mmCIF file with all atom_site columns, C-alpha atoms in Angstrom:
data_model
loop_
_atom_site.group_PDB
_atom_site.id
_atom_site.type_symbol
_atom_site.label_atom_id
_atom_site.label_alt_id
_atom_site.label_comp_id
_atom_site.label_asym_id
_atom_site.label_entity_id
_atom_site.label_seq_id
_atom_site.pdbx_PDB_ins_code
_atom_site.Cartn_x
_atom_site.Cartn_y
_atom_site.Cartn_z
_atom_site.occupancy
_atom_site.B_iso_or_equiv
_atom_site.pdbx_formal_charge
_atom_site.auth_seq_id
_atom_site.auth_comp_id
_atom_site.auth_asym_id
_atom_site.auth_atom_id
_atom_site.pdbx_PDB_model_num
ATOM 1   C CA . VAL A 1 1   ? -0.060  0.022   -0.339  1.00 0.00 ? 1032 VAL A CA 1
ATOM 2   C CA . LEU A 1 2   ? 1.123   3.790   -1.112  1.00 0.00 ? 1033 LEU A CA 1
ATOM 3   C CA . THR A 1 3   ? 0.605   6.141   1.134   1.00 0.00 ? 1034 THR A CA 1
ATOM 4   C CA . GLN A 1 4   ? 0.531   10.041  0.049   1.00 0.00 ? 1035 GLN A CA 1
ATOM 5   C CA . SER A 1 5   ? 0.370   13.241  2.500   1.00 0.00 ? 1036 SER A CA 1
ATOM 6   C CA . PRO A 1 6   ? -0.491  15.411  2.818   1.00 0.00 ? 1037 PRO A CA 1
ATOM 7   C CA . GLY A 1 7   ? -3.871  14.967  0.883   1.00 0.00 ? 1038 GLY A CA 1
ATOM 8   C CA . THR A 1 8   ? -3.927  18.832  0.068   1.00 0.00 ? 1039 THR A CA 1
ATOM 9   C CA . LEU A 1 9   ? -1.309  21.011  -0.103  1.00 0.00 ? 1040 LEU A CA 1
ATOM 10  C CA . SER A 1 10  ? -2.323  24.686  0.051   1.00 0.00 ? 1041 SER A CA 1
ATOM 11  C CA . LEU A 1 11  ? 1.317   27.230  -1.314  1.00 0.00 ? 1042 LEU A CA 1
ATOM 12  C CA . SER A 1 12  ? 1.440   30.476  -3.328  1.00 0.00 ? 1043 SER A CA 1
ATOM 13  C CA . PRO A 1 13  ? 3.209   30.720  -6.427  1.00 0.00 ? 1044 PRO A CA 1
ATOM 14  C CA . GLY A 1 14  ? 7.166   30.638  -5.756  1.00 0.00 ? 1045 GLY A CA 1
ATOM 15  C CA . GLU A 1 15  ? 7.185   28.362  -2.606  1.00 0.00 ? 1046 GLU A CA 1
ATOM 16  C CA . ARG A 1 16  ? 8.473   25.220  -1.999  1.00 0.00 ? 1047 ARG A CA 1
ATOM 17  C CA . ALA A 1 17  ? 6.832   22.109  -2.450  1.00 0.00 ? 1048 ALA A CA 1
ATOM 18  C CA . THR A 1 18  ? 7.215   18.927  -0.076  1.00 0.00 ? 1049 THR A CA 1
ATOM 19  C CA . LEU A 1 19  ? 5.142   16.033  -1.114  1.00 0.00 ? 1050 LEU A CA 1
ATOM 20  C CA . SER A 1 20  ? 5.788   12.562  0.808   1.00 0.00 ? 1051 SER A CA 1
ATOM 21  C CA . CYS A 1 21  ? 5.015   8.993   -0.641  1.00 0.00 ? 1052 CYS A CA 1
ATOM 22  C CA . ARG A 1 22  ? 5.242   6.449   2.106   1.00 0.00 ? 1053 ARG A CA 1
ATOM 23  C CA . ALA A 1 23  ? 5.094   2.370   0.716   1.00 0.00 ? 1054 ALA A CA 1
ATOM 24  C CA . SER A 1 24  ? 3.785   0.162   3.624   1.00 0.00 ? 1055 SER A CA 1
ATOM 25  C CA . GLN A 1 25  ? 7.003   -2.226  3.051   1.00 0.00 ? 1056 GLN A CA 1
ATOM 26  C CA . SER A 1 26  ? 10.201  -1.463  2.078   1.00 0.00 ? 1057 SER A CA 1
ATOM 27  C CA . VAL A 1 27  ? 10.390  -1.035  -2.116  1.00 0.00 ? 1058 VAL A CA 1
ATOM 28  C CA . SER A 1 28  ? 13.091  -0.643  -4.996  1.00 0.00 ? 1059 SER A CA 1
ATOM 29  C CA . SER A 1 29  ? 13.833  2.852   -5.721  1.00 0.00 ? 1060 SER A CA 1
ATOM 30  C CA . SER A 1 30  ? 14.015  1.854   -9.117  1.00 0.00 ? 1061 SER A CA 1
ATOM 31  C CA . TYR A 1 31  ? 9.936   0.950   -9.431  1.00 0.00 ? 1062 TYR A CA 1
ATOM 32  C CA . LEU A 1 32  ? 8.715   4.585   -7.904  1.00 0.00 ? 1063 LEU A CA 1
ATOM 33  C CA . VAL A 1 33  ? 7.273   7.052   -10.345 1.00 0.00 ? 1064 VAL A CA 1
ATOM 34  C CA . TRP A 1 34  ? 5.509   10.076  -9.913  1.00 0.00 ? 1065 TRP A CA 1
ATOM 35  C CA . TYR A 1 35  ? 2.812   11.761  -12.365 1.00 0.00 ? 1066 TYR A CA 1
ATOM 36  C CA . GLN A 1 36  ? 1.107   14.857  -12.636 1.00 0.00 ? 1067 GLN A CA 1
ATOM 37  C CA . GLN A 1 37  ? -2.446  15.676  -13.388 1.00 0.00 ? 1068 GLN A CA 1
ATOM 38  C CA . LYS A 1 38  ? -4.351  18.068  -13.771 1.00 0.00 ? 1069 LYS A CA 1
ATOM 39  C CA . PRO A 1 39  ? -8.508  18.755  -14.290 1.00 0.00 ? 1070 PRO A CA 1
ATOM 40  C CA . GLY A 1 40  ? -9.422  16.654  -17.659 1.00 0.00 ? 1071 GLY A CA 1
ATOM 41  C CA . GLN A 1 41  ? -6.043  15.544  -18.849 1.00 0.00 ? 1072 GLN A CA 1
ATOM 42  C CA . ALA A 1 42  ? -4.395  12.106  -18.669 1.00 0.00 ? 1073 ALA A CA 1
ATOM 43  C CA . PRO A 1 43  ? -1.153  12.030  -15.853 1.00 0.00 ? 1074 PRO A CA 1
ATOM 44  C CA . ARG A 1 44  ? 2.217   13.356  -16.834 1.00 0.00 ? 1075 ARG A CA 1
ATOM 45  C CA . LEU A 1 45  ? 5.222   11.354  -16.450 1.00 0.00 ? 1076 LEU A CA 1
ATOM 46  C CA . LEU A 1 46  ? 7.336   13.281  -14.177 1.00 0.00 ? 1077 LEU A CA 1
ATOM 47  C CA . ILE A 1 47  ? 9.736   10.935  -12.250 1.00 0.00 ? 1078 ILE A CA 1
ATOM 48  C CA . TYR A 1 48  ? 11.581  7.682   -12.261 1.00 0.00 ? 1079 TYR A CA 1
ATOM 49  C CA . GLY A 1 49  ? 13.729  5.445   -11.122 1.00 0.00 ? 1080 GLY A CA 1
ATOM 50  C CA . ALA A 1 50  ? 12.715  7.611   -7.716  1.00 0.00 ? 1081 ALA A CA 1
ATOM 51  C CA . SER A 1 51  ? 15.254  10.433  -8.734  1.00 0.00 ? 1082 SER A CA 1
ATOM 52  C CA . SER A 1 52  ? 15.559  10.555  -12.947 1.00 0.00 ? 1083 SER A CA 1
ATOM 53  C CA . ARG A 1 53  ? 13.505  13.070  -14.195 1.00 0.00 ? 1084 ARG A CA 1
ATOM 54  C CA . ALA A 1 54  ? 11.514  12.478  -17.476 1.00 0.00 ? 1085 ALA A CA 1
ATOM 55  C CA . THR A 1 55  ? 11.978  14.390  -20.756 1.00 0.00 ? 1086 THR A CA 1
ATOM 56  C CA . GLY A 1 56  ? 10.971  17.762  -20.767 1.00 0.00 ? 1087 GLY A CA 1
ATOM 57  C CA . ILE A 1 57  ? 10.060  17.773  -16.909 1.00 0.00 ? 1088 ILE A CA 1
ATOM 58  C CA . PRO A 1 58  ? 11.701  21.195  -15.644 1.00 0.00 ? 1089 PRO A CA 1
ATOM 59  C CA . ASP A 1 59  ? 14.105  20.876  -12.856 1.00 0.00 ? 1090 ASP A CA 1
ATOM 60  C CA . ARG A 1 60  ? 12.228  22.350  -10.292 1.00 0.00 ? 1091 ARG A CA 1
ATOM 61  C CA . PHE A 1 61  ? 11.261  19.086  -9.945  1.00 0.00 ? 1092 PHE A CA 1
ATOM 62  C CA . SER A 1 62  ? 13.309  16.798  -8.041  1.00 0.00 ? 1093 SER A CA 1
ATOM 63  C CA . GLY A 1 63  ? 12.710  12.839  -6.637  1.00 0.00 ? 1094 GLY A CA 1
ATOM 64  C CA . SER A 1 64  ? 14.222  11.341  -3.697  1.00 0.00 ? 1095 SER A CA 1
ATOM 65  C CA . GLY A 1 65  ? 14.363  8.776   -1.150  1.00 0.00 ? 1096 GLY A CA 1
ATOM 66  C CA . SER A 1 66  ? 14.426  5.129   -0.620  1.00 0.00 ? 1097 SER A CA 1
ATOM 67  C CA . GLY A 1 67  ? 13.075  1.916   1.237   1.00 0.00 ? 1098 GLY A CA 1
ATOM 68  C CA . THR A 1 68  ? 9.769   3.148   2.243   1.00 0.00 ? 1099 THR A CA 1
ATOM 69  C CA . ASP A 1 69  ? 9.630   6.987   1.965   1.00 0.00 ? 1100 ASP A CA 1
ATOM 70  C CA . PHE A 1 70  ? 10.131  8.694   -0.954  1.00 0.00 ? 1101 PHE A CA 1
ATOM 71  C CA . THR A 1 71  ? 9.656   12.528  -1.793  1.00 0.00 ? 1102 THR A CA 1
ATOM 72  C CA . LEU A 1 72  ? 8.800   14.674  -4.727  1.00 0.00 ? 1103 LEU A CA 1
ATOM 73  C CA . THR A 1 73  ? 10.197  18.386  -4.759  1.00 0.00 ? 1104 THR A CA 1
ATOM 74  C CA . ILE A 1 74  ? 9.205   21.038  -6.195  1.00 0.00 ? 1105 ILE A CA 1
ATOM 75  C CA . SER A 1 75  ? 11.872  23.498  -5.777  1.00 0.00 ? 1106 SER A CA 1
ATOM 76  C CA . ARG A 1 76  ? 9.579   27.268  -6.699  1.00 0.00 ? 1107 ARG A CA 1
ATOM 77  C CA . LEU A 1 77  ? 6.039   26.463  -7.287  1.00 0.00 ? 1108 LEU A CA 1
ATOM 78  C CA . GLU A 1 78  ? 4.527   27.764  -10.882 1.00 0.00 ? 1109 GLU A CA 1
ATOM 79  C CA . PRO A 1 79  ? 1.300   28.610  -12.240 1.00 0.00 ? 1110 PRO A CA 1
ATOM 80  C CA . GLU A 1 80  ? 1.063   25.451  -13.492 1.00 0.00 ? 1111 GLU A CA 1
ATOM 81  C CA . ASP A 1 81  ? 2.650   23.135  -10.947 1.00 0.00 ? 1112 ASP A CA 1
ATOM 82  C CA . PHE A 1 82  ? -1.002  23.656  -9.705  1.00 0.00 ? 1113 PHE A CA 1
ATOM 83  C CA . ALA A 1 83  ? -2.506  20.118  -9.906  1.00 0.00 ? 1114 ALA A CA 1
ATOM 84  C CA . VAL A 1 84  ? -2.674  16.383  -8.306  1.00 0.00 ? 1115 VAL A CA 1
ATOM 85  C CA . TYR A 1 85  ? 0.207   14.214  -8.149  1.00 0.00 ? 1116 TYR A CA 1
ATOM 86  C CA . TYR A 1 86  ? 0.212   10.695  -7.811  1.00 0.00 ? 1117 TYR A CA 1
ATOM 87  C CA . CYS A 1 87  ? 3.349   8.363   -6.846  1.00 0.00 ? 1118 CYS A CA 1
ATOM 88  C CA . GLN A 1 88  ? 3.633   4.515   -8.441  1.00 0.00 ? 1119 GLN A CA 1
ATOM 89  C CA . HIS A 1 89  ? 5.273   1.618   -7.500  1.00 0.00 ? 1120 HIS A CA 1
ATOM 90  C CA . TYR A 1 90  ? 5.945   0.039   -10.698 1.00 0.00 ? 1121 TYR A CA 1
ATOM 91  C CA . GLY A 1 91  ? 6.503   -3.560  -9.389  1.00 0.00 ? 1122 GLY A CA 1
ATOM 92  C CA . SER A 1 92  ? 4.857   -6.716  -10.581 1.00 0.00 ? 1123 SER A CA 1
ATOM 93  C CA . SER A 1 93  ? 1.483   -5.736  -9.790  1.00 0.00 ? 1124 SER A CA 1
ATOM 94  C CA . PRO A 1 94  ? 1.573   -1.652  -9.974  1.00 0.00 ? 1125 PRO A CA 1
ATOM 95  C CA . LEU A 1 95  ? -0.264  0.158   -7.650  1.00 0.00 ? 1126 LEU A CA 1
ATOM 96  C CA . PHE A 1 96  ? -0.504  3.551   -7.020  1.00 0.00 ? 1127 PHE A CA 1
ATOM 97  C CA . GLY A 1 97  ? -0.960  6.347   -4.146  1.00 0.00 ? 1128 GLY A CA 1
ATOM 98  C CA . PRO A 1 98  ? -3.880  8.254   -3.747  1.00 0.00 ? 1129 PRO A CA 1
ATOM 99  C CA . GLY A 1 99  ? -2.490  11.528  -4.604  1.00 0.00 ? 1130 GLY A CA 1
ATOM 100 C CA . THR A 1 100 ? -1.542  14.540  -3.420  1.00 0.00 ? 1131 THR A CA 1
ATOM 101 C CA . LYS A 1 101 ? -3.375  17.863  -4.239  1.00 0.00 ? 1132 LYS A CA 1
ATOM 102 C CA . VAL A 1 102 ? -1.443  21.004  -4.748  1.00 0.00 ? 1133 VAL A CA 1
ATOM 103 C CA . ASP A 1 103 ? -3.581  24.006  -4.608  1.00 0.00 ? 1134 ASP A CA 1
ATOM 104 C CA . ILE A 1 104 ? -3.002  28.184  -4.645  1.00 0.00 ? 1135 ILE A CA 1
ATOM 105 C CA . LYS A 1 105 ? -3.396  29.740  -1.114  1.00 0.00 ? 1136 LYS A CA 1
ATOM 106 C CA . GLN B 2 1   ? 6.188   11.520  -31.224 1.00 0.00 ? 1404 GLN B CA 1
ATOM 107 C CA . VAL B 2 2   ? 3.878   8.297   -29.987 1.00 0.00 ? 1405 VAL B CA 1
ATOM 108 C CA . GLN B 2 3   ? 0.046   9.058   -29.527 1.00 0.00 ? 1406 GLN B CA 1
ATOM 109 C CA . LEU B 2 4   ? -2.092  6.570   -28.385 1.00 0.00 ? 1407 LEU B CA 1
ATOM 110 C CA . GLN B 2 5   ? -5.832  6.773   -29.423 1.00 0.00 ? 1408 GLN B CA 1
ATOM 111 C CA . GLN B 2 6   ? -8.509  5.276   -27.124 1.00 0.00 ? 1409 GLN B CA 1
ATOM 112 C CA . TRP B 2 7   ? -12.195 4.158   -28.785 1.00 0.00 ? 1410 TRP B CA 1
ATOM 113 C CA . GLY B 2 8   ? -15.295 2.572   -27.584 1.00 0.00 ? 1411 GLY B CA 1
ATOM 114 C CA . ALA B 2 9   ? -18.465 2.567   -26.286 1.00 0.00 ? 1412 ALA B CA 1
ATOM 115 C CA . GLY B 2 10  ? -19.007 4.594   -23.181 1.00 0.00 ? 1413 GLY B CA 1
ATOM 116 C CA . LEU B 2 11  ? -22.142 3.982   -21.954 1.00 0.00 ? 1414 LEU B CA 1
ATOM 117 C CA . LEU B 2 12  ? -23.350 0.720   -20.823 1.00 0.00 ? 1415 LEU B CA 1
ATOM 118 C CA . LYS B 2 13  ? -25.532 -1.139  -18.852 1.00 0.00 ? 1416 LYS B CA 1
ATOM 119 C CA . PRO B 2 14  ? -25.048 -3.084  -15.525 1.00 0.00 ? 1417 PRO B CA 1
ATOM 120 C CA . SER B 2 15  ? -24.057 -6.839  -16.364 1.00 0.00 ? 1418 SER B CA 1
ATOM 121 C CA . GLU B 2 16  ? -22.601 -5.650  -19.824 1.00 0.00 ? 1419 GLU B CA 1
ATOM 122 C CA . THR B 2 17  ? -19.168 -5.857  -21.263 1.00 0.00 ? 1420 THR B CA 1
ATOM 123 C CA . LEU B 2 18  ? -17.394 -2.874  -21.337 1.00 0.00 ? 1421 LEU B CA 1
ATOM 124 C CA . SER B 2 19  ? -14.889 -2.769  -24.994 1.00 0.00 ? 1422 SER B CA 1
ATOM 125 C CA . LEU B 2 20  ? -12.217 -0.125  -25.588 1.00 0.00 ? 1423 LEU B CA 1
ATOM 126 C CA . ASN B 2 21  ? -9.203  -0.593  -28.133 1.00 0.00 ? 1424 ASN B CA 1
ATOM 127 C CA . CYS B 2 22  ? -6.182  2.268   -28.197 1.00 0.00 ? 1425 CYS B CA 1
ATOM 128 C CA . GLY B 2 23  ? -4.388  2.452   -31.101 1.00 0.00 ? 1426 GLY B CA 1
ATOM 129 C CA . VAL B 2 24  ? -0.336  3.080   -30.948 1.00 0.00 ? 1427 VAL B CA 1
ATOM 130 C CA . TYR B 2 25  ? 0.702   5.432   -34.030 1.00 0.00 ? 1428 TYR B CA 1
ATOM 131 C CA . GLY B 2 26  ? 4.887   6.322   -33.678 1.00 0.00 ? 1429 GLY B CA 1
ATOM 132 C CA . GLY B 2 27  ? 7.675   4.306   -31.783 1.00 0.00 ? 1430 GLY B CA 1
ATOM 133 C CA . SER B 2 28  ? 7.671   0.969   -31.874 1.00 0.00 ? 1431 SER B CA 1
ATOM 134 C CA . PHE B 2 29  ? 4.999   -1.034  -30.968 1.00 0.00 ? 1432 PHE B CA 1
ATOM 135 C CA . SER B 2 30  ? 7.460   -4.063  -29.624 1.00 0.00 ? 1433 SER B CA 1
ATOM 136 C CA . GLY B 2 31  ? 9.435   -4.078  -26.563 1.00 0.00 ? 1434 GLY B CA 1
ATOM 137 C CA . HIS B 2 32  ? 6.678   -2.527  -24.294 1.00 0.00 ? 1435 HIS B CA 1
ATOM 138 C CA . TYR B 2 33  ? 3.868   -3.068  -21.762 1.00 0.00 ? 1436 TYR B CA 1
ATOM 139 C CA . TRP B 2 34  ? 1.047   -1.732  -23.377 1.00 0.00 ? 1437 TRP B CA 1
ATOM 140 C CA . THR B 2 35  ? -1.309  -0.879  -20.170 1.00 0.00 ? 1438 THR B CA 1
ATOM 141 C CA . TRP B 2 36  ? -5.064  0.006   -18.975 1.00 0.00 ? 1439 TRP B CA 1
ATOM 142 C CA . ILE B 2 37  ? -5.623  2.451   -15.623 1.00 0.00 ? 1440 ILE B CA 1
ATOM 143 C CA . ARG B 2 38  ? -9.014  3.675   -15.037 1.00 0.00 ? 1441 ARG B CA 1
ATOM 144 C CA . GLN B 2 39  ? -9.722  6.935   -12.722 1.00 0.00 ? 1442 GLN B CA 1
ATOM 145 C CA . PRO B 2 40  ? -13.557 7.061   -11.055 1.00 0.00 ? 1443 PRO B CA 1
ATOM 146 C CA . PRO B 2 41  ? -15.267 10.600  -10.966 1.00 0.00 ? 1444 PRO B CA 1
ATOM 147 C CA . GLY B 2 42  ? -13.259 12.455  -8.641  1.00 0.00 ? 1445 GLY B CA 1
ATOM 148 C CA . LYS B 2 43  ? -11.387 9.576   -7.651  1.00 0.00 ? 1446 LYS B CA 1
ATOM 149 C CA . GLY B 2 44  ? -7.312  7.954   -8.162  1.00 0.00 ? 1447 GLY B CA 1
ATOM 150 C CA . LEU B 2 45  ? -5.806  5.716   -10.165 1.00 0.00 ? 1448 LEU B CA 1
ATOM 151 C CA . GLU B 2 46  ? -6.406  2.479   -10.710 1.00 0.00 ? 1449 GLU B CA 1
ATOM 152 C CA . TRP B 2 47  ? -4.157  0.201   -12.369 1.00 0.00 ? 1450 TRP B CA 1
ATOM 153 C CA . ILE B 2 48  ? -6.115  -2.365  -14.425 1.00 0.00 ? 1451 ILE B CA 1
ATOM 154 C CA . GLY B 2 49  ? -3.689  -4.437  -16.203 1.00 0.00 ? 1452 GLY B CA 1
ATOM 155 C CA . GLU B 2 50  ? -1.072  -4.683  -19.114 1.00 0.00 ? 1453 GLU B CA 1
ATOM 156 C CA . ILE B 2 51  ? 0.533   -7.263  -22.356 1.00 0.00 ? 1454 ILE B CA 1
ATOM 157 C CA . ASN B 2 52  ? 3.685   -7.084  -24.548 1.00 0.00 ? 1455 ASN B CA 1
ATOM 158 C CA . HIS B 2 53  ? 3.310   -7.621  -27.844 1.00 0.00 ? 1456 HIS B CA 1
ATOM 159 C CA . GLY B 2 54  ? 3.641   -11.235 -27.397 1.00 0.00 ? 1457 GLY B CA 1
ATOM 160 C CA . GLY B 2 55  ? 0.437   -11.549 -25.463 1.00 0.00 ? 1458 GLY B CA 1
ATOM 161 C CA . SER B 2 56  ? 1.581   -12.030 -21.904 1.00 0.00 ? 1459 SER B CA 1
ATOM 162 C CA . THR B 2 57  ? -0.392  -10.351 -19.811 1.00 0.00 ? 1460 THR B CA 1
ATOM 163 C CA . ASN B 2 58  ? -0.775  -9.098  -16.457 1.00 0.00 ? 1461 ASN B CA 1
ATOM 164 C CA . TYR B 2 59  ? -3.765  -8.439  -14.361 1.00 0.00 ? 1462 TYR B CA 1
ATOM 165 C CA . ASN B 2 60  ? -4.713  -6.591  -11.266 1.00 0.00 ? 1463 ASN B CA 1
ATOM 166 C CA . PRO B 2 61  ? -5.792  -9.155  -8.950  1.00 0.00 ? 1464 PRO B CA 1
ATOM 167 C CA . SER B 2 62  ? -8.799  -7.715  -7.922  1.00 0.00 ? 1465 SER B CA 1
ATOM 168 C CA . LEU B 2 63  ? -10.529 -7.280  -11.238 1.00 0.00 ? 1466 LEU B CA 1
ATOM 169 C CA . LYS B 2 64  ? -8.661  -10.733 -13.219 1.00 0.00 ? 1467 LYS B CA 1
ATOM 170 C CA . SER B 2 65  ? -11.867 -12.467 -13.196 1.00 0.00 ? 1468 SER B CA 1
ATOM 171 C CA . ARG B 2 66  ? -13.648 -9.839  -15.435 1.00 0.00 ? 1469 ARG B CA 1
ATOM 172 C CA . VAL B 2 67  ? -10.674 -8.723  -17.843 1.00 0.00 ? 1470 VAL B CA 1
ATOM 173 C CA . THR B 2 68  ? -9.149  -9.314  -20.584 1.00 0.00 ? 1471 THR B CA 1
ATOM 174 C CA . ILE B 2 69  ? -6.286  -7.391  -22.772 1.00 0.00 ? 1472 ILE B CA 1
ATOM 175 C CA . SER B 2 70  ? -5.664  -8.215  -26.004 1.00 0.00 ? 1473 SER B CA 1
ATOM 176 C CA . VAL B 2 71  ? -3.216  -7.092  -28.875 1.00 0.00 ? 1474 VAL B CA 1
ATOM 177 C CA . ASP B 2 72  ? -3.345  -6.809  -32.200 1.00 0.00 ? 1475 ASP B CA 1
ATOM 178 C CA . THR B 2 73  ? 0.344   -6.286  -33.445 1.00 0.00 ? 1476 THR B CA 1
ATOM 179 C CA . SER B 2 74  ? -0.662  -6.245  -37.662 1.00 0.00 ? 1477 SER B CA 1
ATOM 180 C CA . LYS B 2 75  ? -2.819  -2.966  -36.765 1.00 0.00 ? 1478 LYS B CA 1
ATOM 181 C CA . ASN B 2 76  ? -0.466  -1.571  -33.545 1.00 0.00 ? 1479 ASN B CA 1
ATOM 182 C CA . GLN B 2 77  ? -3.640  -1.733  -31.085 1.00 0.00 ? 1480 GLN B CA 1
ATOM 183 C CA . PHE B 2 78  ? -4.231  -3.197  -28.308 1.00 0.00 ? 1481 PHE B CA 1
ATOM 184 C CA . SER B 2 79  ? -7.799  -3.357  -26.706 1.00 0.00 ? 1482 SER B CA 1
ATOM 185 C CA . LEU B 2 80  ? -9.575  -3.918  -22.690 1.00 0.00 ? 1483 LEU B CA 1
ATOM 186 C CA . ARG B 2 81  ? -13.180 -6.044  -22.046 1.00 0.00 ? 1484 ARG B CA 1
ATOM 187 C CA . LEU B 2 82  ? -14.209 -5.945  -18.487 1.00 0.00 ? 1485 LEU B CA 1
ATOM 188 C CA . SER B 2 83  ? -16.894 -7.933  -18.009 1.00 0.00 ? 1486 SER B CA 1
ATOM 189 C CA . SER B 2 84  ? -20.240 -7.949  -15.856 1.00 0.00 ? 1487 SER B CA 1
ATOM 190 C CA . LEU B 2 85  ? -20.496 -4.692  -15.014 1.00 0.00 ? 1488 LEU B CA 1
ATOM 191 C CA . THR B 2 86  ? -21.626 -2.314  -12.195 1.00 0.00 ? 1489 THR B CA 1
ATOM 192 C CA . ALA B 2 87  ? -21.839 0.866   -11.566 1.00 0.00 ? 1490 ALA B CA 1
ATOM 193 C CA . ALA B 2 88  ? -18.496 1.057   -9.302  1.00 0.00 ? 1491 ALA B CA 1
ATOM 194 C CA . ASP B 2 89  ? -17.072 0.177   -13.016 1.00 0.00 ? 1492 ASP B CA 1
ATOM 195 C CA . THR B 2 90  ? -17.717 3.820   -13.840 1.00 0.00 ? 1493 THR B CA 1
ATOM 196 C CA . ALA B 2 91  ? -14.736 5.750   -14.739 1.00 0.00 ? 1494 ALA B CA 1
ATOM 197 C CA . VAL B 2 92  ? -12.554 7.281   -16.781 1.00 0.00 ? 1495 VAL B CA 1
ATOM 198 C CA . TYR B 2 93  ? -10.220 4.546   -18.809 1.00 0.00 ? 1496 TYR B CA 1
ATOM 199 C CA . TYR B 2 94  ? -6.815  5.080   -20.111 1.00 0.00 ? 1497 TYR B CA 1
ATOM 200 C CA . CYS B 2 95  ? -4.547  2.990   -22.366 1.00 0.00 ? 1498 CYS B CA 1
ATOM 201 C CA . ALA B 2 96  ? -1.016  3.758   -21.419 1.00 0.00 ? 1499 ALA B CA 1
ATOM 202 C CA . ARG B 2 97  ? 2.656   2.509   -22.651 1.00 0.00 ? 1500 ARG B CA 1
ATOM 203 C CA . GLY B 2 98  ? 4.944   1.052   -19.945 1.00 0.00 ? 1501 GLY B CA 1
ATOM 204 C CA . LEU B 2 99  ? 8.677   1.310   -20.927 1.00 0.00 ? 1502 LEU B CA 1
ATOM 205 C CA . ILE B 2 100 ? 11.321  0.007   -19.636 1.00 0.00 ? 1503 ILE B CA 1
ATOM 206 C CA . ASP B 2 101 ? 14.240  0.938   -21.284 1.00 0.00 ? 1504 ASP B CA 1
ATOM 207 C CA . SER B 2 102 ? 18.130  0.636   -20.602 1.00 0.00 ? 1505 SER B CA 1
ATOM 208 C CA . THR B 2 103 ? 17.739  2.091   -17.152 1.00 0.00 ? 1506 THR B CA 1
ATOM 209 C CA . GLY B 2 104 ? 15.993  -1.177  -16.367 1.00 0.00 ? 1507 GLY B CA 1
ATOM 210 C CA . TYR B 2 105 ? 13.344  1.824   -14.512 1.00 0.00 ? 1508 TYR B CA 1
ATOM 211 C CA . PRO B 2 106 ? 9.801   1.161   -15.458 1.00 0.00 ? 1509 PRO B CA 1
ATOM 212 C CA . ARG B 2 107 ? 7.166   3.978   -16.365 1.00 0.00 ? 1510 ARG B CA 1
ATOM 213 C CA . LEU B 2 108 ? 4.193   5.107   -18.025 1.00 0.00 ? 1511 LEU B CA 1
ATOM 214 C CA . ASP B 2 109 ? 5.261   7.590   -20.863 1.00 0.00 ? 1512 ASP B CA 1
ATOM 215 C CA . TYR B 2 110 ? 2.531   8.057   -22.779 1.00 0.00 ? 1513 TYR B CA 1
ATOM 216 C CA . TRP B 2 111 ? -1.006  8.006   -22.257 1.00 0.00 ? 1514 TRP B CA 1
ATOM 217 C CA . GLY B 2 112 ? -3.969  7.890   -24.352 1.00 0.00 ? 1515 GLY B CA 1
ATOM 218 C CA . GLN B 2 113 ? -6.744  10.454  -23.961 1.00 0.00 ? 1516 GLN B CA 1
ATOM 219 C CA . GLY B 2 114 ? -9.191  8.819   -21.556 1.00 0.00 ? 1517 GLY B CA 1
ATOM 220 C CA . THR B 2 115 ? -12.784 7.565   -22.511 1.00 0.00 ? 1518 THR B CA 1
ATOM 221 C CA . LEU B 2 116 ? -15.306 7.909   -19.869 1.00 0.00 ? 1519 LEU B CA 1
ATOM 222 C CA . VAL B 2 117 ? -16.635 4.896   -18.937 1.00 0.00 ? 1520 VAL B CA 1
ATOM 223 C CA . THR B 2 118 ? -20.464 5.057   -17.416 1.00 0.00 ? 1521 THR B CA 1
ATOM 224 C CA . VAL B 2 119 ? -22.472 2.285   -16.132 1.00 0.00 ? 1522 VAL B CA 1
ATOM 225 C CA . SER B 2 120 ? -26.075 2.890   -15.291 1.00 0.00 ? 1523 SER B CA 1
ATOM 226 C CA . SER B 2 121 ? -29.376 1.221   -16.354 1.00 0.00 ? 1524 SER B CA 1
#
């Protein structure tokens, strides 16, 4: 099971966002993925292998972590970053976390 | 540029079977895991299952008894069938490409546009 916290993060543009994804048991960081989803759109790949940015993803997005605790950090929020973020464990039976909504304060 | 285009019926009755198709345009069809994911209105993502170009499948255990994913390599398409529908199956259904490259790190890198499937009598 993947748990994401907080459920909602209310921040202002320019602020730093720190999103947590916690696994109920240790997982390989190779299989930890982050996606961004905006209303009415399909999810978009952000980070794979816990810390590798996908093609075209700005460097304000970074991922870290190992074992059971993983973090997605957005260093300075841009207006287009307000969205829902999902972590995924891409194991033999892939599983998504419940998501963290980043909204404008 | 890879594009996934999906289509299928959007309004079904309880007990009927959902059938969706996803066409892959651009890129290689082999060497990837072709995946279905769904998202109930206002809720999170649920992985349904995947298939490779050789036809090997992997399903979510909670849906396995009702799901069939198939592939047509001659058309670069893959399909989802979900039987015995109930209202709980109402969701936006997405197709996506599962990529595992030389890094060894799997991810879903291209997604279809999504299809809202409503199950209602």
